[in-house]
Amino acid sequence: MTASILYWVLAVVLAPLLLGVINRTKAFFGGRKGQPLLQAYYDLFKLMRKGAVYSRTATWIFRAGPLIGLAVLLAVMATVPAGGLRATFAFQGDFVFLAYSLGLMRFFTVLAALDTGSAFEGMGAAREMQFALLAEPVLFSGLAVLAAGTGQFNLSGIYGRLWSEGTLPASASVLLVAMALLMVLLAENARIPVDDPTTHLELTMIHELMVLDHGGVDLAFIQYGAALKLWLFAALLAGLAIPLRTGRPMLDLAVHIGGVFIAAVIVGIIESTMARLRLLRVPQMLVVALALTLAAFFWILR
């Protein structure tokens, strides 16, 4: 339990560092020095010192959206295991809680965007919901495949039995789900090739488009929540892809956190070597991800 609580604290503290790792990786591939690793922390501190400005037409939903989103993510992080370690809070069906809590966060973010009355932000909200409609089944089916393979119905049980002798018939099914989860990570976190978080005011944007009217502390909550969400998906991916379970809590914790940062490097490499897809191609990418989870399911049944 001590290692699980320590992991939650480390995840909350280190999440913005993932953005620095991604930016440094992209800078390396581009032959640049790049931003400081701690640039995301500097930006958050700068935003926290600023006051928020609210339109007279905005309702309480606009103010509550960032707070609810951050609170949901902090709660969900407690259900994510560190590789084979048990999560701080584990219960039967907690992966359903995870998926629908992320849906709740998205719901209030979209409501806050629509509350501004801006057609531009409404367009971003529509794109967010369109892609979430395809990404959520991939996440569910991937976790369902792992649950069926391990015979466990909570995240800690699933990840604890992964790569153990006598569980999933072959590691190929785990790797197929990991590939699908990587695509979901890119889509849910609005990274290239789905979206480019470094651009602004372009018609292909999704997440940044929805939060254009937020500023100060509210924008800090949103940016920090985005970093936590990136950590969450990177943790789920690292727990799948790294087959190392030593049985020593602190060593397993260190290995898992190293895997999360490796996932950030992989995202940086993808963003350095790929262009942003046309919006019409994004659903096709998510359909491929769903097909991978179905292939993993049939691999288990063979």
PDB file of C-alpha atoms in Angstrom:
ATOM      1  CA  MET A   1       0.000   0.000   0.000  1.00  0.00           C
ATOM      2  CA  THR A   2       2.920   2.365   0.770  1.00  0.00           C
ATOM      3  CA  ALA A   3       4.293   1.909  -2.749  1.00  0.00           C
ATOM      4  CA  SER A   4       0.818   2.483  -4.230  1.00  0.00           C
ATOM      5  CA  ILE A   5       0.323   5.770  -2.360  1.00  0.00           C
ATOM      6  CA  LEU A   6       3.869   6.814  -3.247  1.00  0.00           C
ATOM      7  CA  TYR A   7       3.103   6.061  -6.890  1.00  0.00           C
ATOM      8  CA  TRP A   8      -0.013   8.264  -6.816  1.00  0.00           C
ATOM      9  CA  VAL A   9       2.035  11.132  -5.321  1.00  0.00           C
ATOM     10  CA  LEU A  10       4.830  10.685  -7.861  1.00  0.00           C
ATOM     11  CA  ALA A  11       2.331  10.563 -10.730  1.00  0.00           C
ATOM     12  CA  VAL A  12       0.696  13.808  -9.566  1.00  0.00           C
ATOM     13  CA  VAL A  13       4.072  15.533  -9.224  1.00  0.00           C
ATOM     14  CA  LEU A  14       5.834  14.156 -12.302  1.00  0.00           C
ATOM     15  CA  ALA A  15       2.974  14.289 -14.838  1.00  0.00           C
ATOM     16  CA  PRO A  16       3.954  17.704 -16.335  1.00  0.00           C
ATOM     17  CA  LEU A  17       7.489  16.377 -16.829  1.00  0.00           C
ATOM     18  CA  LEU A  18       6.152  14.047 -19.541  1.00  0.00           C
ATOM     19  CA  LEU A  19       5.457  17.096 -21.716  1.00  0.00           C
ATOM     20  CA  GLY A  20       9.071  18.207 -21.276  1.00  0.00           C
ATOM     21  CA  VAL A  21      10.331  14.759 -22.305  1.00  0.00           C
ATOM     22  CA  ILE A  22       8.147  14.809 -25.426  1.00  0.00           C
ATOM     23  CA  ASN A  23       9.310  18.300 -26.369  1.00  0.00           C
ATOM     24  CA  ARG A  24      12.971  17.396 -25.793  1.00  0.00           C
ATOM     25  CA  THR A  25      12.596  14.283 -27.946  1.00  0.00           C
ATOM     26  CA  LYS A  26      11.071  16.332 -30.739  1.00  0.00           C
ATOM     27  CA  ALA A  27      13.843  18.905 -30.384  1.00  0.00           C
ATOM     28  CA  PHE A  28      16.476  16.142 -30.624  1.00  0.00           C
ATOM     29  CA  PHE A  29      14.993  14.875 -33.879  1.00  0.00           C
ATOM     30  CA  GLY A  30      14.762  18.434 -35.173  1.00  0.00           C
ATOM     31  CA  GLY A  31      18.375  19.248 -34.287  1.00  0.00           C
ATOM     32  CA  ARG A  32      17.339  21.876 -31.763  1.00  0.00           C
ATOM     33  CA  LYS A  33      18.117  22.431 -28.106  1.00  0.00           C
ATOM     34  CA  GLY A  34      14.455  22.689 -27.261  1.00  0.00           C
ATOM     35  CA  GLN A  35      12.559  23.951 -24.256  1.00  0.00           C
ATOM     36  CA  PRO A  36      13.720  23.242 -20.693  1.00  0.00           C
ATOM     37  CA  LEU A  37      12.467  19.944 -19.301  1.00  0.00           C
ATOM     38  CA  LEU A  38      10.578  21.851 -16.599  1.00  0.00           C
ATOM     39  CA  GLN A  39       8.907  24.304 -19.023  1.00  0.00           C
ATOM     40  CA  ALA A  40       5.442  22.871 -18.288  1.00  0.00           C
ATOM     41  CA  TYR A  41       5.944  23.595 -14.556  1.00  0.00           C
ATOM     42  CA  TYR A  42       7.030  27.178 -15.347  1.00  0.00           C
ATOM     43  CA  ASP A  43       3.909  27.652 -17.488  1.00  0.00           C
ATOM     44  CA  LEU A  44       1.642  26.272 -14.771  1.00  0.00           C
ATOM     45  CA  PHE A  45       3.160  28.529 -12.099  1.00  0.00           C
ATOM     46  CA  LYS A  46       2.811  31.528 -14.423  1.00  0.00           C
ATOM     47  CA  LEU A  47      -0.857  30.755 -15.067  1.00  0.00           C
ATOM     48  CA  MET A  48      -1.561  30.205 -11.364  1.00  0.00           C
ATOM     49  CA  ARG A  49      -0.398  33.746 -10.633  1.00  0.00           C
ATOM     50  CA  LYS A  50      -2.868  35.204 -13.117  1.00  0.00           C
ATOM     51  CA  GLY A  51      -6.523  35.895 -12.537  1.00  0.00           C
ATOM     52  CA  ALA A  52      -9.289  34.362 -14.615  1.00  0.00           C
ATOM     53  CA  VAL A  53     -11.546  36.516 -16.797  1.00  0.00           C
ATOM     54  CA  TYR A  54     -15.175  35.475 -17.277  1.00  0.00           C
ATOM     55  CA  SER A  55     -17.682  36.651 -19.799  1.00  0.00           C
ATOM     56  CA  ARG A  56     -20.885  38.133 -18.396  1.00  0.00           C
ATOM     57  CA  THR A  57     -22.821  35.604 -20.479  1.00  0.00           C
ATOM     58  CA  ALA A  58     -20.916  32.570 -19.129  1.00  0.00           C
ATOM     59  CA  THR A  59     -22.675  30.439 -16.526  1.00  0.00           C
ATOM     60  CA  TRP A  60     -21.368  28.355 -13.618  1.00  0.00           C
ATOM     61  CA  ILE A  61     -20.669  25.505 -16.041  1.00  0.00           C
ATOM     62  CA  PHE A  62     -17.828  27.460 -17.629  1.00  0.00           C
ATOM     63  CA  ARG A  63     -16.253  28.035 -14.202  1.00  0.00           C
ATOM     64  CA  ALA A  64     -16.869  24.488 -12.939  1.00  0.00           C
ATOM     65  CA  GLY A  65     -15.579  22.636 -16.031  1.00  0.00           C
ATOM     66  CA  PRO A  66     -11.828  22.879 -15.247  1.00  0.00           C
ATOM     67  CA  LEU A  67     -12.330  22.106 -11.547  1.00  0.00           C
ATOM     68  CA  ILE A  68     -14.468  19.027 -12.203  1.00  0.00           C
ATOM     69  CA  GLY A  69     -12.062  17.777 -14.877  1.00  0.00           C
ATOM     70  CA  LEU A  70      -9.047  18.042 -12.555  1.00  0.00           C
ATOM     71  CA  ALA A  71     -10.890  16.476  -9.594  1.00  0.00           C
ATOM     72  CA  VAL A  72     -11.999  13.539 -11.729  1.00  0.00           C
ATOM     73  CA  LEU A  73      -8.486  12.895 -12.993  1.00  0.00           C
ATOM     74  CA  LEU A  74      -6.962  13.013  -9.499  1.00  0.00           C
ATOM     75  CA  ALA A  75      -9.529  10.435  -8.375  1.00  0.00           C
ATOM     76  CA  VAL A  76      -9.055   8.197 -11.411  1.00  0.00           C
ATOM     77  CA  MET A  77      -5.277   8.192 -10.991  1.00  0.00           C
ATOM     78  CA  ALA A  78      -5.780   6.343  -7.701  1.00  0.00           C
ATOM     79  CA  THR A  79      -7.272   3.368  -9.583  1.00  0.00           C
ATOM     80  CA  VAL A  80      -4.366   2.997 -12.024  1.00  0.00           C
ATOM     81  CA  PRO A  81      -1.846   0.339 -10.930  1.00  0.00           C
ATOM     82  CA  ALA A  82       1.891   0.813 -11.328  1.00  0.00           C
ATOM     83  CA  GLY A  83       2.600  -2.202 -13.501  1.00  0.00           C
ATOM     84  CA  GLY A  84       2.116  -5.252 -11.296  1.00  0.00           C
ATOM     85  CA  LEU A  85       1.611  -3.206  -8.110  1.00  0.00           C
ATOM     86  CA  ARG A  86      -1.869  -2.865  -6.700  1.00  0.00           C
ATOM     87  CA  ALA A  87      -3.501   0.551  -7.146  1.00  0.00           C
ATOM     88  CA  THR A  88      -4.358   2.746  -4.154  1.00  0.00           C
ATOM     89  CA  PHE A  89      -8.055   2.032  -4.729  1.00  0.00           C
ATOM     90  CA  ALA A  90      -8.939  -1.233  -6.454  1.00  0.00           C
ATOM     91  CA  PHE A  91     -12.395  -2.745  -6.765  1.00  0.00           C
ATOM     92  CA  GLN A  92     -14.299  -5.012  -9.134  1.00  0.00           C
ATOM     93  CA  GLY A  93     -15.075  -3.256 -12.392  1.00  0.00           C
ATOM     94  CA  ASP A  94     -12.816  -0.278 -11.674  1.00  0.00           C
ATOM     95  CA  PHE A  95     -11.874  -0.099 -15.365  1.00  0.00           C
ATOM     96  CA  VAL A  96     -15.517   0.794 -16.045  1.00  0.00           C
ATOM     97  CA  PHE A  97     -15.203   3.532 -13.423  1.00  0.00           C
ATOM     98  CA  LEU A  98     -12.032   4.748 -15.177  1.00  0.00           C
ATOM     99  CA  ALA A  99     -13.620   4.892 -18.621  1.00  0.00           C
ATOM    100  CA  TYR A 100     -16.804   6.632 -17.506  1.00  0.00           C
ATOM    101  CA  SER A 101     -14.949   9.055 -15.228  1.00  0.00           C
ATOM    102  CA  LEU A 102     -12.939  10.151 -18.255  1.00  0.00           C
ATOM    103  CA  GLY A 103     -16.265  10.482 -20.047  1.00  0.00           C
ATOM    104  CA  LEU A 104     -17.564  12.689 -17.221  1.00  0.00           C
ATOM    105  CA  MET A 105     -14.507  14.924 -17.490  1.00  0.00           C
ATOM    106  CA  ARG A 106     -14.993  15.174 -21.245  1.00  0.00           C
ATOM    107  CA  PHE A 107     -18.690  15.945 -20.778  1.00  0.00           C
ATOM    108  CA  PHE A 108     -18.018  18.970 -18.580  1.00  0.00           C
ATOM    109  CA  THR A 109     -15.149  20.166 -20.776  1.00  0.00           C
ATOM    110  CA  VAL A 110     -17.447  20.077 -23.783  1.00  0.00           C
ATOM    111  CA  LEU A 111     -20.245  21.776 -21.845  1.00  0.00           C
ATOM    112  CA  ALA A 112     -17.848  24.549 -20.790  1.00  0.00           C
ATOM    113  CA  ALA A 113     -16.805  25.022 -24.422  1.00  0.00           C
ATOM    114  CA  LEU A 114     -20.434  25.207 -25.570  1.00  0.00           C
ATOM    115  CA  ASP A 115     -21.271  27.579 -22.707  1.00  0.00           C
ATOM    116  CA  THR A 116     -19.092  30.266 -24.312  1.00  0.00           C
ATOM    117  CA  GLY A 117     -21.475  30.463 -27.265  1.00  0.00           C
ATOM    118  CA  SER A 118     -18.507  30.430 -29.652  1.00  0.00           C
ATOM    119  CA  ALA A 119     -19.046  28.511 -32.888  1.00  0.00           C
ATOM    120  CA  PHE A 120     -15.278  27.954 -33.047  1.00  0.00           C
ATOM    121  CA  GLU A 121     -15.192  26.206 -29.675  1.00  0.00           C
ATOM    122  CA  GLY A 122     -18.367  24.343 -30.574  1.00  0.00           C
ATOM    123  CA  MET A 123     -16.546  22.924 -33.583  1.00  0.00           C
ATOM    124  CA  GLY A 124     -13.731  21.692 -31.321  1.00  0.00           C
ATOM    125  CA  ALA A 125     -16.275  20.148 -28.951  1.00  0.00           C
ATOM    126  CA  ALA A 126     -17.948  18.334 -31.844  1.00  0.00           C
ATOM    127  CA  ARG A 127     -14.625  16.888 -32.975  1.00  0.00           C
ATOM    128  CA  GLU A 128     -13.770  15.853 -29.417  1.00  0.00           C
ATOM    129  CA  MET A 129     -17.031  13.931 -29.080  1.00  0.00           C
ATOM    130  CA  GLN A 130     -16.722  12.379 -32.530  1.00  0.00           C
ATOM    131  CA  PHE A 131     -13.305  10.897 -31.831  1.00  0.00           C
ATOM    132  CA  ALA A 132     -14.197   9.924 -28.255  1.00  0.00           C
ATOM    133  CA  LEU A 133     -17.114   7.937 -29.657  1.00  0.00           C
ATOM    134  CA  LEU A 134     -14.583   5.761 -31.468  1.00  0.00           C
ATOM    135  CA  ALA A 135     -11.790   5.762 -28.873  1.00  0.00           C
ATOM    136  CA  GLU A 136     -13.949   4.667 -25.933  1.00  0.00           C
ATOM    137  CA  PRO A 137     -14.943   1.277 -27.470  1.00  0.00           C
ATOM    138  CA  VAL A 138     -11.274   0.580 -28.181  1.00  0.00           C
ATOM    139  CA  LEU A 139     -10.364   1.231 -24.548  1.00  0.00           C
ATOM    140  CA  PHE A 140     -13.252  -0.906 -23.311  1.00  0.00           C
ATOM    141  CA  SER A 141     -12.640  -3.795 -25.687  1.00  0.00           C
ATOM    142  CA  GLY A 142      -8.900  -3.768 -24.956  1.00  0.00           C
ATOM    143  CA  LEU A 143      -9.446  -3.970 -21.209  1.00  0.00           C
ATOM    144  CA  ALA A 144     -12.180  -6.577 -21.715  1.00  0.00           C
ATOM    145  CA  VAL A 145      -9.745  -8.756 -23.669  1.00  0.00           C
ATOM    146  CA  LEU A 146      -7.227  -8.507 -20.841  1.00  0.00           C
ATOM    147  CA  ALA A 147      -9.935  -9.277 -18.275  1.00  0.00           C
ATOM    148  CA  ALA A 148     -11.001 -12.343 -20.248  1.00  0.00           C
ATOM    149  CA  GLY A 149      -7.407 -13.514 -20.603  1.00  0.00           C
ATOM    150  CA  THR A 150      -6.456 -13.058 -16.956  1.00  0.00           C
ATOM    151  CA  GLY A 151      -9.803 -13.884 -15.348  1.00  0.00           C
ATOM    152  CA  GLN A 152      -9.650 -10.666 -13.347  1.00  0.00           C
ATOM    153  CA  PHE A 153     -12.163  -7.829 -13.370  1.00  0.00           C
ATOM    154  CA  ASN A 154     -10.214  -4.969 -11.873  1.00  0.00           C
ATOM    155  CA  LEU A 155      -7.167  -3.148 -13.163  1.00  0.00           C
ATOM    156  CA  SER A 156      -4.866  -4.224 -10.335  1.00  0.00           C
ATOM    157  CA  GLY A 157      -5.789  -7.868 -10.834  1.00  0.00           C
ATOM    158  CA  ILE A 158      -5.440  -7.652 -14.605  1.00  0.00           C
ATOM    159  CA  TYR A 159      -2.041  -5.966 -14.542  1.00  0.00           C
ATOM    160  CA  GLY A 160      -0.853  -8.129 -11.662  1.00  0.00           C
ATOM    161  CA  ARG A 161      -1.464 -11.324 -13.633  1.00  0.00           C
ATOM    162  CA  LEU A 162      -0.211 -10.074 -16.977  1.00  0.00           C
ATOM    163  CA  TRP A 163       2.926 -11.829 -18.151  1.00  0.00           C
ATOM    164  CA  SER A 164       2.495 -14.421 -15.399  1.00  0.00           C
ATOM    165  CA  GLU A 165       2.834 -18.038 -16.342  1.00  0.00           C
ATOM    166  CA  GLY A 166      -0.485 -19.675 -17.135  1.00  0.00           C
ATOM    167  CA  THR A 167      -2.473 -16.472 -17.843  1.00  0.00           C
ATOM    168  CA  LEU A 168      -2.906 -15.124 -21.350  1.00  0.00           C
ATOM    169  CA  PRO A 169      -2.283 -17.868 -23.930  1.00  0.00           C
ATOM    170  CA  ALA A 170       0.379 -15.823 -25.655  1.00  0.00           C
ATOM    171  CA  SER A 171       2.008 -12.457 -25.268  1.00  0.00           C
ATOM    172  CA  ALA A 172       0.908 -11.555 -28.802  1.00  0.00           C
ATOM    173  CA  SER A 173      -2.569 -10.684 -27.514  1.00  0.00           C
ATOM    174  CA  VAL A 174      -1.068  -8.295 -24.937  1.00  0.00           C
ATOM    175  CA  LEU A 175       1.084  -6.638 -27.583  1.00  0.00           C
ATOM    176  CA  LEU A 176      -1.924  -6.208 -29.902  1.00  0.00           C
ATOM    177  CA  VAL A 177      -3.865  -4.500 -27.103  1.00  0.00           C
ATOM    178  CA  ALA A 178      -0.804  -2.350 -26.313  1.00  0.00           C
ATOM    179  CA  MET A 179      -0.660  -1.163 -29.942  1.00  0.00           C
ATOM    180  CA  ALA A 180      -4.365  -0.299 -29.825  1.00  0.00           C
ATOM    181  CA  LEU A 181      -3.889   1.523 -26.524  1.00  0.00           C
ATOM    182  CA  LEU A 182      -1.055   3.582 -28.030  1.00  0.00           C
ATOM    183  CA  MET A 183      -3.451   4.806 -30.741  1.00  0.00           C
ATOM    184  CA  VAL A 184      -6.046   5.646 -28.092  1.00  0.00           C
ATOM    185  CA  LEU A 185      -3.371   7.536 -26.138  1.00  0.00           C
ATOM    186  CA  LEU A 186      -2.610   9.684 -29.184  1.00  0.00           C
ATOM    187  CA  ALA A 187      -6.297  10.341 -29.853  1.00  0.00           C
ATOM    188  CA  GLU A 188      -7.412  10.979 -26.258  1.00  0.00           C
ATOM    189  CA  ASN A 189      -4.518  13.344 -25.595  1.00  0.00           C
ATOM    190  CA  ALA A 190      -4.830  15.184 -28.924  1.00  0.00           C
ATOM    191  CA  ARG A 191      -1.275  14.382 -30.000  1.00  0.00           C
ATOM    192  CA  ILE A 192       0.132  14.022 -33.522  1.00  0.00           C
ATOM    193  CA  PRO A 193      -1.057  12.425 -35.829  1.00  0.00           C
ATOM    194  CA  VAL A 194      -4.541  13.215 -34.458  1.00  0.00           C
ATOM    195  CA  ASP A 195      -3.910  16.810 -33.414  1.00  0.00           C
ATOM    196  CA  ASP A 196      -0.982  19.154 -32.816  1.00  0.00           C
ATOM    197  CA  PRO A 197      -1.073  20.750 -29.350  1.00  0.00           C
ATOM    198  CA  THR A 198       1.667  23.237 -30.271  1.00  0.00           C
ATOM    199  CA  THR A 199      -0.422  25.019 -32.880  1.00  0.00           C
ATOM    200  CA  HIS A 200      -3.117  27.539 -32.145  1.00  0.00           C
ATOM    201  CA  LEU A 201      -6.184  28.833 -33.893  1.00  0.00           C
ATOM    202  CA  GLU A 202      -6.077  26.352 -36.728  1.00  0.00           C
ATOM    203  CA  LEU A 203      -9.131  24.585 -38.009  1.00  0.00           C
ATOM    204  CA  THR A 204      -7.722  21.114 -37.406  1.00  0.00           C
ATOM    205  CA  MET A 205      -7.415  21.570 -33.662  1.00  0.00           C
ATOM    206  CA  ILE A 206      -9.496  19.738 -31.106  1.00  0.00           C
ATOM    207  CA  HIS A 207      -8.555  20.073 -27.450  1.00  0.00           C
ATOM    208  CA  GLU A 208      -6.911  23.504 -27.651  1.00  0.00           C
ATOM    209  CA  LEU A 209      -9.865  24.704 -29.641  1.00  0.00           C
ATOM    210  CA  MET A 210     -12.251  23.947 -26.771  1.00  0.00           C
ATOM    211  CA  VAL A 211     -10.312  25.885 -24.135  1.00  0.00           C
ATOM    212  CA  LEU A 212      -9.550  29.103 -25.999  1.00  0.00           C
ATOM    213  CA  ASP A 213     -11.650  31.233 -23.632  1.00  0.00           C
ATOM    214  CA  HIS A 214     -10.133  29.842 -20.438  1.00  0.00           C
ATOM    215  CA  GLY A 215      -7.312  31.714 -18.791  1.00  0.00           C
ATOM    216  CA  GLY A 216      -5.339  32.083 -15.578  1.00  0.00           C
ATOM    217  CA  VAL A 217      -6.018  29.475 -12.911  1.00  0.00           C
ATOM    218  CA  ASP A 218      -8.692  27.747 -14.993  1.00  0.00           C
ATOM    219  CA  LEU A 219      -6.278  27.230 -17.881  1.00  0.00           C
ATOM    220  CA  ALA A 220      -3.643  25.980 -15.413  1.00  0.00           C
ATOM    221  CA  PHE A 221      -6.136  23.360 -14.167  1.00  0.00           C
ATOM    222  CA  ILE A 222      -6.892  22.319 -17.744  1.00  0.00           C
ATOM    223  CA  GLN A 223      -3.219  22.071 -18.750  1.00  0.00           C
ATOM    224  CA  TYR A 224      -2.332  20.166 -15.605  1.00  0.00           C
ATOM    225  CA  GLY A 225      -5.323  17.859 -16.127  1.00  0.00           C
ATOM    226  CA  ALA A 226      -4.106  17.193 -19.679  1.00  0.00           C
ATOM    227  CA  ALA A 227      -0.693  16.196 -18.278  1.00  0.00           C
ATOM    228  CA  LEU A 228      -2.365  13.849 -15.774  1.00  0.00           C
ATOM    229  CA  LYS A 229      -4.442  12.286 -18.526  1.00  0.00           C
ATOM    230  CA  LEU A 230      -1.298  11.723 -20.595  1.00  0.00           C
ATOM    231  CA  TRP A 231       0.344  10.045 -17.586  1.00  0.00           C
ATOM    232  CA  LEU A 232      -2.743   7.862 -17.067  1.00  0.00           C
ATOM    233  CA  PHE A 233      -2.706   6.448 -20.598  1.00  0.00           C
ATOM    234  CA  ALA A 234       1.094   6.137 -20.603  1.00  0.00           C
ATOM    235  CA  ALA A 235       0.846   4.170 -17.337  1.00  0.00           C
ATOM    236  CA  LEU A 236      -1.758   1.814 -18.788  1.00  0.00           C
ATOM    237  CA  LEU A 237       0.449   1.311 -21.861  1.00  0.00           C
ATOM    238  CA  ALA A 238       3.677   0.809 -19.870  1.00  0.00           C
ATOM    239  CA  GLY A 239       1.990  -1.744 -17.601  1.00  0.00           C
ATOM    240  CA  LEU A 240       1.074  -3.754 -20.688  1.00  0.00           C
ATOM    241  CA  ALA A 241       4.237  -3.463 -22.712  1.00  0.00           C
ATOM    242  CA  ILE A 242       6.843  -4.032 -19.971  1.00  0.00           C
ATOM    243  CA  PRO A 243       6.840  -7.705 -18.935  1.00  0.00           C
ATOM    244  CA  LEU A 244       9.029  -7.175 -15.861  1.00  0.00           C
ATOM    245  CA  ARG A 245       7.527  -8.144 -12.468  1.00  0.00           C
ATOM    246  CA  THR A 246      10.231  -8.551  -9.800  1.00  0.00           C
ATOM    247  CA  GLY A 247       7.956  -8.818  -6.767  1.00  0.00           C
ATOM    248  CA  ARG A 248       9.897  -6.012  -5.047  1.00  0.00           C
ATOM    249  CA  PRO A 249       7.504  -3.027  -4.743  1.00  0.00           C
ATOM    250  CA  MET A 250      10.047  -0.215  -4.966  1.00  0.00           C
ATOM    251  CA  LEU A 251      11.950  -1.831  -7.845  1.00  0.00           C
ATOM    252  CA  ASP A 252       8.714  -2.526  -9.729  1.00  0.00           C
ATOM    253  CA  LEU A 253       7.659   1.077  -9.089  1.00  0.00           C
ATOM    254  CA  ALA A 254      10.938   2.402 -10.511  1.00  0.00           C
ATOM    255  CA  VAL A 255      10.644   0.129 -13.562  1.00  0.00           C
ATOM    256  CA  HIS A 256       7.071   1.252 -14.184  1.00  0.00           C
ATOM    257  CA  ILE A 257       7.862   4.961 -13.923  1.00  0.00           C
ATOM    258  CA  GLY A 258      10.767   4.410 -16.305  1.00  0.00           C
ATOM    259  CA  GLY A 259       8.286   2.753 -18.676  1.00  0.00           C
ATOM    260  CA  VAL A 260       5.967   5.757 -18.482  1.00  0.00           C
ATOM    261  CA  PHE A 261       8.797   8.063 -19.566  1.00  0.00           C
ATOM    262  CA  ILE A 262       9.751   5.642 -22.336  1.00  0.00           C
ATOM    263  CA  ALA A 263       6.153   5.939 -23.543  1.00  0.00           C
ATOM    264  CA  ALA A 264       6.624   9.724 -23.595  1.00  0.00           C
ATOM    265  CA  VAL A 265       9.778   9.288 -25.708  1.00  0.00           C
ATOM    266  CA  ILE A 266       7.819   7.061 -28.118  1.00  0.00           C
ATOM    267  CA  VAL A 267       5.152   9.759 -28.428  1.00  0.00           C
ATOM    268  CA  GLY A 268       7.913  12.283 -29.155  1.00  0.00           C
ATOM    269  CA  ILE A 269       9.381  10.015 -31.839  1.00  0.00           C
ATOM    270  CA  ILE A 270       5.959   9.554 -33.443  1.00  0.00           C
ATOM    271  CA  GLU A 271       5.391  13.299 -33.458  1.00  0.00           C
ATOM    272  CA  SER A 272       8.837  13.838 -34.999  1.00  0.00           C
ATOM    273  CA  THR A 273       8.417  11.323 -37.789  1.00  0.00           C
ATOM    274  CA  MET A 274       4.741  11.640 -38.711  1.00  0.00           C
ATOM    275  CA  ALA A 275       2.578  14.398 -40.071  1.00  0.00           C
ATOM    276  CA  ARG A 276      -0.849  15.196 -38.749  1.00  0.00           C
ATOM    277  CA  LEU A 277      -3.539  13.075 -40.385  1.00  0.00           C
ATOM    278  CA  ARG A 278      -6.461  14.540 -42.215  1.00  0.00           C
ATOM    279  CA  LEU A 279      -9.453  14.607 -39.903  1.00  0.00           C
ATOM    280  CA  LEU A 280     -11.239  12.064 -42.109  1.00  0.00           C
ATOM    281  CA  ARG A 281      -8.355   9.628 -41.539  1.00  0.00           C
ATOM    282  CA  VAL A 282      -8.521   9.753 -37.729  1.00  0.00           C
ATOM    283  CA  PRO A 283     -11.660   7.565 -37.486  1.00  0.00           C
ATOM    284  CA  GLN A 284      -9.960   5.039 -39.754  1.00  0.00           C
ATOM    285  CA  MET A 285      -6.990   4.911 -37.368  1.00  0.00           C
ATOM    286  CA  LEU A 286      -9.303   4.234 -34.431  1.00  0.00           C
ATOM    287  CA  VAL A 287     -11.149   1.529 -36.384  1.00  0.00           C
ATOM    288  CA  VAL A 288      -7.776  -0.149 -36.960  1.00  0.00           C
ATOM    289  CA  ALA A 289      -7.171   0.059 -33.197  1.00  0.00           C
ATOM    290  CA  LEU A 290     -10.535  -1.635 -32.580  1.00  0.00           C
ATOM    291  CA  ALA A 291      -9.631  -4.333 -35.096  1.00  0.00           C
ATOM    292  CA  LEU A 292      -6.404  -4.982 -33.173  1.00  0.00           C
ATOM    293  CA  THR A 293      -8.336  -5.589 -29.951  1.00  0.00           C
ATOM    294  CA  LEU A 294     -10.694  -7.960 -31.770  1.00  0.00           C
ATOM    295  CA  ALA A 295      -7.685  -9.805 -33.175  1.00  0.00           C
ATOM    296  CA  ALA A 296      -6.310 -10.080 -29.635  1.00  0.00           C
ATOM    297  CA  PHE A 297      -9.640 -11.526 -28.485  1.00  0.00           C
ATOM    298  CA  PHE A 298      -9.652 -14.185 -31.201  1.00  0.00           C
ATOM    299  CA  TRP A 299      -6.005 -14.955 -30.412  1.00  0.00           C
ATOM    300  CA  ILE A 300      -7.036 -15.790 -26.851  1.00  0.00           C
ATOM    301  CA  LEU A 301      -9.877 -18.005 -28.068  1.00  0.00           C
ATOM    302  CA  ARG A 302      -7.782 -19.985 -30.525  1.00  0.00           C
TER     303      ARG A 302
END
